[in-house]
Amino acid sequence: MPKSLRNNIIPILLITLVVAYAVTQLATTSRRTQSADLTLLVREINEGRINSIVISADGSTIRATRKESNIPLIVNKETNIDASQLLRNFGVSQEKLTQIEYSVESVSLLTQISGVLLYLLPVLLIGAFFLFTMRRAQSGADQAFSFGRSRARRMTAENPVVTFADVAGCDEAKMELMEVVEFLKNPEKFIQLGARIPKGVLLVGPPGSGKTLLAKAIAGEAGVPFFSLSGSEFVELFVGVGASRVRDLFEQAKKASPCIVFIDEIDAVGRQRGAGLGGGNDEREQTLNQMLVEMDGFNTDTNVIVIAATNRPDILDPALLRPGRFDRRVVVDAPDVRGREAILRVHTRGKPIRSDVDLGLIARQTPGFTGADIENLVNEAAILAARAGKTEIGQEELQEAIEKVALGPARRSRLRTQKENEIIAYHEAGHAVISALLPETNTVVQKVTIVPRGNAGGLTWTAPEEEAQLLSTSKRRLEALLVELMGGRAAEEIVFQDVTAGAMSDLERASNIARNMVRAYGMSEAIGPVSYGERSDLVFLGREIAEGRNYSEMIAEMIDREVTNILRRAYDRAKAILTENMDKLHAVAKALLERETLDAVEFRRVMGLAELPSTNNGAVPA
């Protein structure tokens, strides 16, 4: 018997029984509705119109055949009296009865079967229904009876394979995970030397940095089954379901070994026990305990590796991170400029990219972008090119996509007065002029525009000449960045002798930088190289951060005074630079009012600056 027919035999049997029962009921109903009155039969017998009479096997029906037509006349008996005696009682003479053929109908096999089915079909239907339900529960097809089974999705070689060639921007993480691939391919090499591969690998990084993609690449490189599920899929309404699903997951994994089990967002089930607000979640803690027990139960010959991903490693239970469980931590951070360029090349692979596109320049303009952001950027650029009716993706579409991903689409339909345009033009010109005249900012102006995007009325887009990390950020560079941030507010005051609320976000960023310079970086001469303030992540409040004070009111007053002095010095310096270069400020503002947008080449031409030298790929030099 074919497997598909064997799996569906019970539904087919159910349908057959229902159809047979319906046919039997219809036949019975049809037979009972074709009845006539007994007085009509008696009258036709006395008039000599009846040729023969057939009595049914159970004696309940009289079937009479007329001489003139083939239409039978059926009469249902309402008493147990013999049919001939009944007819005589209604006035039929014996002479008339002897002239008519009189016979008794034999019981047919179909009639016997239909009679039996009338009694057995309800029982058969109920039994078949329960059998069908139990079989679905055993196979896991019915969710009502399979809530204790694992919801992991298994990926095999039939799925599209992802390898390390499809992952870019995290070379150190790939090197760490190569050992996992080597163990899955050739475990004997490690076992012979007494080495033990980590049972669990914890991928830590911000959202969108490529943790899930890395786990899939490991499975693709090793060519082993890959079980994937989220941490939130363990715990549901029923008590004990989470622990049951953990047991079922590891049972499936051991049967399919060597394999990889990937648990995304493990912090949903792996939070520190007893740390919940108002008491711990017992069901979640039982699930976590079962996971710890299962990972302890791995033998040296059990080729199952658990890979988990989270962006909150600080809230995980310490028992989960100890050696023997998740004993290897791999940091998947946001990529640097080289990593972003490599990711751009991966996501533009197979897309019609114009030959003059400079991916290095795009990478420099996207500091802080993760792999998911870059993928979204390339997709938005392709949409913009298709909307414009182009057949290739150009540099313009990629530049526009950067601003669209970071700030939102341009709002050209927004109505503004001429006065508002002038204020915004001078505000953005102030930022751009100071950025170009202060080399300490380590930035290059890529674009200046007064076209509104999101909540911003205008935009000055700069790209770092070289990406400065926290340890290489000097006091001089931070002071220059403060001057640049104050440039918009200073330009408004110089030109219009008034200020607007447009500098709100600039002042907020500048205040944060200045406060960190004083409290965290020790860059204040008045206070000295001391770090003030305590930062602690509160587990039961999720991602909210509380800052505790470990200094006196006198120190707090000194910090506020020093922050104010740093910002005031930056503001005065910005006003001085713009006052000395009023011709450049007016020229840039006038060009913005005429053209709305200036790119890097047009801005430097308006400023009277030399063109930037290009490298081999056209990127801004470091």
Short mmCIF file of C-alpha atoms in Angstrom, two decimals, residues 338-567:
data_model
loop_
_atom_site.label_atom_id
_atom_site.label_comp_id
_atom_site.label_asym_id
_atom_site.label_seq_id
_atom_site.Cartn_x
_atom_site.Cartn_y
_atom_site.Cartn_z
CA ARG A 338 36.44 47.49 6.31
CA GLY A 339 33.77 45.15 7.60
CA ARG A 340 30.99 47.37 6.25
CA GLU A 341 32.62 47.46 2.84
CA ALA A 342 32.86 43.65 2.85
CA ILE A 343 29.19 43.38 3.88
CA LEU A 344 28.26 45.78 1.09
CA ARG A 345 30.04 43.54 -1.41
CA VAL A 346 28.14 40.50 -0.10
CA HIS A 347 24.73 42.18 -0.36
CA THR A 348 25.43 43.74 -3.78
CA ARG A 349 26.50 40.39 -5.16
CA GLY A 350 24.19 39.45 -8.01
CA LYS A 351 22.65 42.94 -8.23
CA PRO A 352 23.15 45.27 -11.23
CA ILE A 353 25.59 47.80 -9.70
CA ARG A 354 26.95 50.58 -11.88
CA SER A 355 30.70 50.31 -12.52
CA ASP A 356 31.52 53.74 -11.02
CA VAL A 357 29.92 52.98 -7.64
CA ASP A 358 32.37 53.47 -4.77
CA LEU A 359 31.43 51.03 -2.00
CA GLY A 360 34.34 52.25 0.11
CA LEU A 361 32.83 55.73 0.25
CA ILE A 362 29.43 54.30 1.22
CA ALA A 363 31.12 52.29 3.98
CA ARG A 364 32.76 55.44 5.36
CA GLN A 365 29.42 57.24 5.48
CA THR A 366 27.71 54.52 7.53
CA PRO A 367 29.50 54.37 10.90
CA GLY A 368 27.51 52.37 13.44
CA PHE A 369 25.51 50.46 10.79
CA THR A 370 25.09 46.74 11.44
CA GLY A 371 24.81 44.01 8.82
CA ALA A 372 21.01 44.23 8.87
CA ASP A 373 21.16 48.00 8.36
CA ILE A 374 23.47 47.59 5.37
CA GLU A 375 21.22 44.94 3.86
CA ASN A 376 18.28 47.30 4.26
CA LEU A 377 20.33 50.11 2.72
CA VAL A 378 21.12 48.10 -0.43
CA ASN A 379 17.48 47.03 -0.71
CA GLU A 380 16.26 50.63 -0.42
CA ALA A 381 18.77 51.68 -3.09
CA ALA A 382 17.42 48.99 -5.43
CA ILE A 383 13.86 50.20 -4.79
CA LEU A 384 14.85 53.80 -5.52
CA ALA A 385 16.53 52.76 -8.77
CA ALA A 386 13.49 50.75 -9.86
CA ARG A 387 11.19 53.65 -8.99
CA ALA A 388 13.26 55.94 -11.21
CA GLY A 389 13.09 53.46 -14.11
CA LYS A 390 16.82 52.68 -14.05
CA THR A 391 18.38 49.33 -14.90
CA GLU A 392 21.39 49.71 -12.57
CA ILE A 393 21.95 50.89 -8.99
CA GLY A 394 24.12 54.00 -8.90
CA GLN A 395 25.96 56.06 -6.33
CA GLU A 396 23.04 58.50 -6.06
CA GLU A 397 20.61 55.78 -5.02
CA LEU A 398 23.02 54.44 -2.40
CA GLN A 399 23.60 57.94 -0.98
CA GLU A 400 19.87 58.58 -0.84
CA ALA A 401 19.29 55.20 0.78
CA ILE A 402 21.74 56.04 3.60
CA GLU A 403 19.75 59.12 4.56
CA LYS A 404 16.44 57.32 4.15
CA VAL A 405 17.49 54.46 6.45
CA ALA A 406 19.03 56.79 9.05
CA LEU A 407 16.46 59.62 9.10
CA GLY A 408 13.49 58.61 6.96
CA PRO A 409 12.26 59.75 3.55
CA ALA A 410 12.55 63.35 2.37
CA ARG A 411 9.48 65.50 3.05
CA ARG A 412 9.56 67.84 0.07
CA SER A 413 5.85 68.60 0.33
CA ARG A 414 6.31 70.31 3.70
CA LEU A 415 5.46 74.00 3.40
CA ARG A 416 7.88 76.53 4.90
CA THR A 417 8.18 80.28 4.67
CA GLN A 418 11.15 82.04 3.11
CA LYS A 419 12.28 83.16 6.54
CA GLU A 420 12.29 79.58 7.85
CA ASN A 421 14.33 78.44 4.85
CA GLU A 422 16.89 81.17 5.50
CA ILE A 423 17.23 80.22 9.20
CA ILE A 424 17.67 76.54 8.34
CA ALA A 425 20.14 77.33 5.55
CA TYR A 426 22.37 79.40 7.86
CA HIS A 427 22.01 76.81 10.62
CA GLU A 428 23.26 73.97 8.40
CA ALA A 429 25.88 76.23 6.83
CA GLY A 430 27.24 76.95 10.32
CA HIS A 431 27.72 73.23 11.00
CA ALA A 432 29.31 72.58 7.61
CA VAL A 433 31.69 75.58 7.64
CA ILE A 434 33.08 74.75 11.08
CA SER A 435 33.45 71.06 10.19
CA ALA A 436 35.46 72.04 7.10
CA LEU A 437 37.65 74.59 8.90
CA LEU A 438 38.43 72.48 12.00
CA PRO A 439 40.64 69.52 11.01
CA GLU A 440 40.50 68.22 14.59
CA THR A 441 36.93 66.99 14.01
CA ASN A 442 38.38 64.24 11.80
CA THR A 443 35.32 64.48 9.51
CA VAL A 444 34.65 65.34 5.88
CA VAL A 445 31.41 67.04 4.81
CA GLN A 446 29.66 64.74 2.35
CA LYS A 447 26.34 66.52 1.96
CA VAL A 448 24.50 69.63 3.16
CA THR A 449 20.78 70.01 2.54
CA ILE A 450 17.79 71.97 3.76
CA VAL A 451 15.33 69.31 2.60
CA PRO A 452 13.50 68.09 5.75
CA ARG A 453 13.77 64.46 6.78
CA GLY A 454 11.93 63.00 9.76
CA ASN A 455 11.98 65.59 12.54
CA ALA A 456 15.02 67.38 11.12
CA GLY A 457 14.52 70.55 9.11
CA GLY A 458 17.89 70.14 7.42
CA LEU A 459 20.95 67.95 7.46
CA THR A 460 24.73 68.19 7.43
CA TRP A 461 26.07 64.74 6.65
CA THR A 462 29.69 64.12 7.57
CA ALA A 463 31.83 61.01 7.31
CA PRO A 464 34.86 60.31 9.50
CA GLU A 465 38.23 60.32 7.76
CA GLU A 466 39.15 57.45 10.06
CA GLU A 467 36.92 55.70 12.54
CA ALA A 468 37.90 56.81 16.02
CA GLN A 469 37.29 54.25 18.72
CA LEU A 470 36.72 55.16 22.35
CA LEU A 471 40.36 54.73 23.34
CA SER A 472 41.62 56.87 20.44
CA THR A 473 39.13 59.71 20.99
CA SER A 474 41.22 62.61 22.26
CA LYS A 475 40.19 65.63 24.26
CA ARG A 476 41.05 67.92 21.35
CA ARG A 477 38.76 65.98 18.99
CA LEU A 478 35.86 66.03 21.46
CA GLU A 479 36.26 69.78 21.95
CA ALA A 480 36.23 70.24 18.15
CA LEU A 481 33.05 68.17 17.87
CA LEU A 482 31.42 70.40 20.48
CA VAL A 483 32.36 73.47 18.42
CA GLU A 484 30.83 71.85 15.33
CA LEU A 485 27.62 71.03 17.19
CA MET A 486 27.37 74.63 18.40
CA GLY A 487 27.93 75.98 14.88
CA GLY A 488 24.25 75.99 13.89
CA ARG A 489 23.10 77.89 16.98
CA ALA A 490 26.03 80.34 16.65
CA ALA A 491 25.22 81.06 12.99
CA GLU A 492 21.60 81.86 13.87
CA GLU A 493 22.65 84.33 16.54
CA ILE A 494 25.29 86.04 14.37
CA VAL A 495 23.11 86.50 11.31
CA PHE A 496 19.62 87.02 12.81
CA GLN A 497 20.52 88.24 16.34
CA ASP A 498 18.08 85.60 17.56
CA VAL A 499 18.00 81.86 18.19
CA THR A 500 15.40 79.14 17.54
CA ALA A 501 14.57 75.74 18.98
CA GLY A 502 16.14 74.04 15.96
CA ALA A 503 19.35 73.42 17.90
CA MET A 504 17.62 71.25 20.53
CA SER A 505 19.15 67.96 19.39
CA ASP A 506 22.56 69.62 18.91
CA LEU A 507 22.52 70.94 22.48
CA GLU A 508 21.45 67.54 23.82
CA ARG A 509 24.32 65.74 22.07
CA ALA A 510 26.81 68.40 23.10
CA SER A 511 25.68 68.25 26.74
CA ASN A 512 26.08 64.46 26.81
CA ILE A 513 29.60 64.68 25.35
CA ALA A 514 30.62 67.40 27.81
CA ARG A 515 29.21 65.53 30.81
CA ASN A 516 31.04 62.36 29.80
CA MET A 517 34.25 64.35 29.40
CA VAL A 518 33.94 65.53 33.00
CA ARG A 519 32.42 62.51 34.76
CA ALA A 520 33.65 59.48 32.80
CA TYR A 521 36.78 60.47 30.83
CA GLY A 522 38.48 62.63 33.46
CA MET A 523 39.14 65.46 30.95
CA SER A 524 38.36 68.35 33.31
CA GLU A 525 41.30 70.28 34.75
CA ALA A 526 39.19 71.53 37.65
CA ILE A 527 38.01 68.08 38.79
CA GLY A 528 40.92 65.97 37.62
CA PRO A 529 41.27 62.39 36.32
CA VAL A 530 38.45 60.92 38.40
CA SER A 531 35.39 58.95 37.22
CA TYR A 532 32.13 59.76 38.98
CA GLY A 533 28.79 57.94 38.88
CA GLU A 534 27.83 54.27 39.06
CA ARG A 535 26.02 52.56 36.19
CA SER A 536 24.18 49.31 36.83
CA ASP A 537 21.85 47.28 34.62
CA LEU A 538 18.73 46.36 36.59
CA VAL A 539 17.62 42.91 35.50
CA PHE A 540 13.97 43.22 36.47
CA LEU A 541 13.61 46.46 34.50
CA GLY A 542 14.96 45.02 31.26
CA ARG A 543 17.13 47.45 29.35
CA GLU A 544 16.58 50.45 31.61
CA ILE A 545 19.80 51.74 33.17
CA ALA A 546 19.99 53.38 36.58
CA GLU A 547 22.84 55.71 37.51
CA GLY A 548 23.79 55.96 41.14
CA ARG A 549 25.64 58.88 42.69
CA ASN A 550 28.85 58.12 44.51
CA TYR A 551 29.85 61.76 45.04
CA SER A 552 28.78 64.61 47.25
CA GLU A 553 26.66 67.66 46.48
CA MET A 554 29.80 69.77 46.28
CA ILE A 555 31.25 67.52 43.55
CA ALA A 556 27.90 67.57 41.75
CA GLU A 557 27.98 71.35 41.73
CA MET A 558 31.55 71.31 40.40
CA ILE A 559 30.54 68.88 37.63
CA ASP A 560 27.64 71.08 36.54
CA ARG A 561 29.84 74.17 36.57
CA GLU A 562 32.58 72.47 34.55
CA VAL A 563 30.12 71.11 31.97
CA THR A 564 28.66 74.60 31.53
CA ASN A 565 32.15 76.08 31.09
CA ILE A 566 33.11 73.52 28.43
CA LEU A 567 29.94 74.18 26.44
#
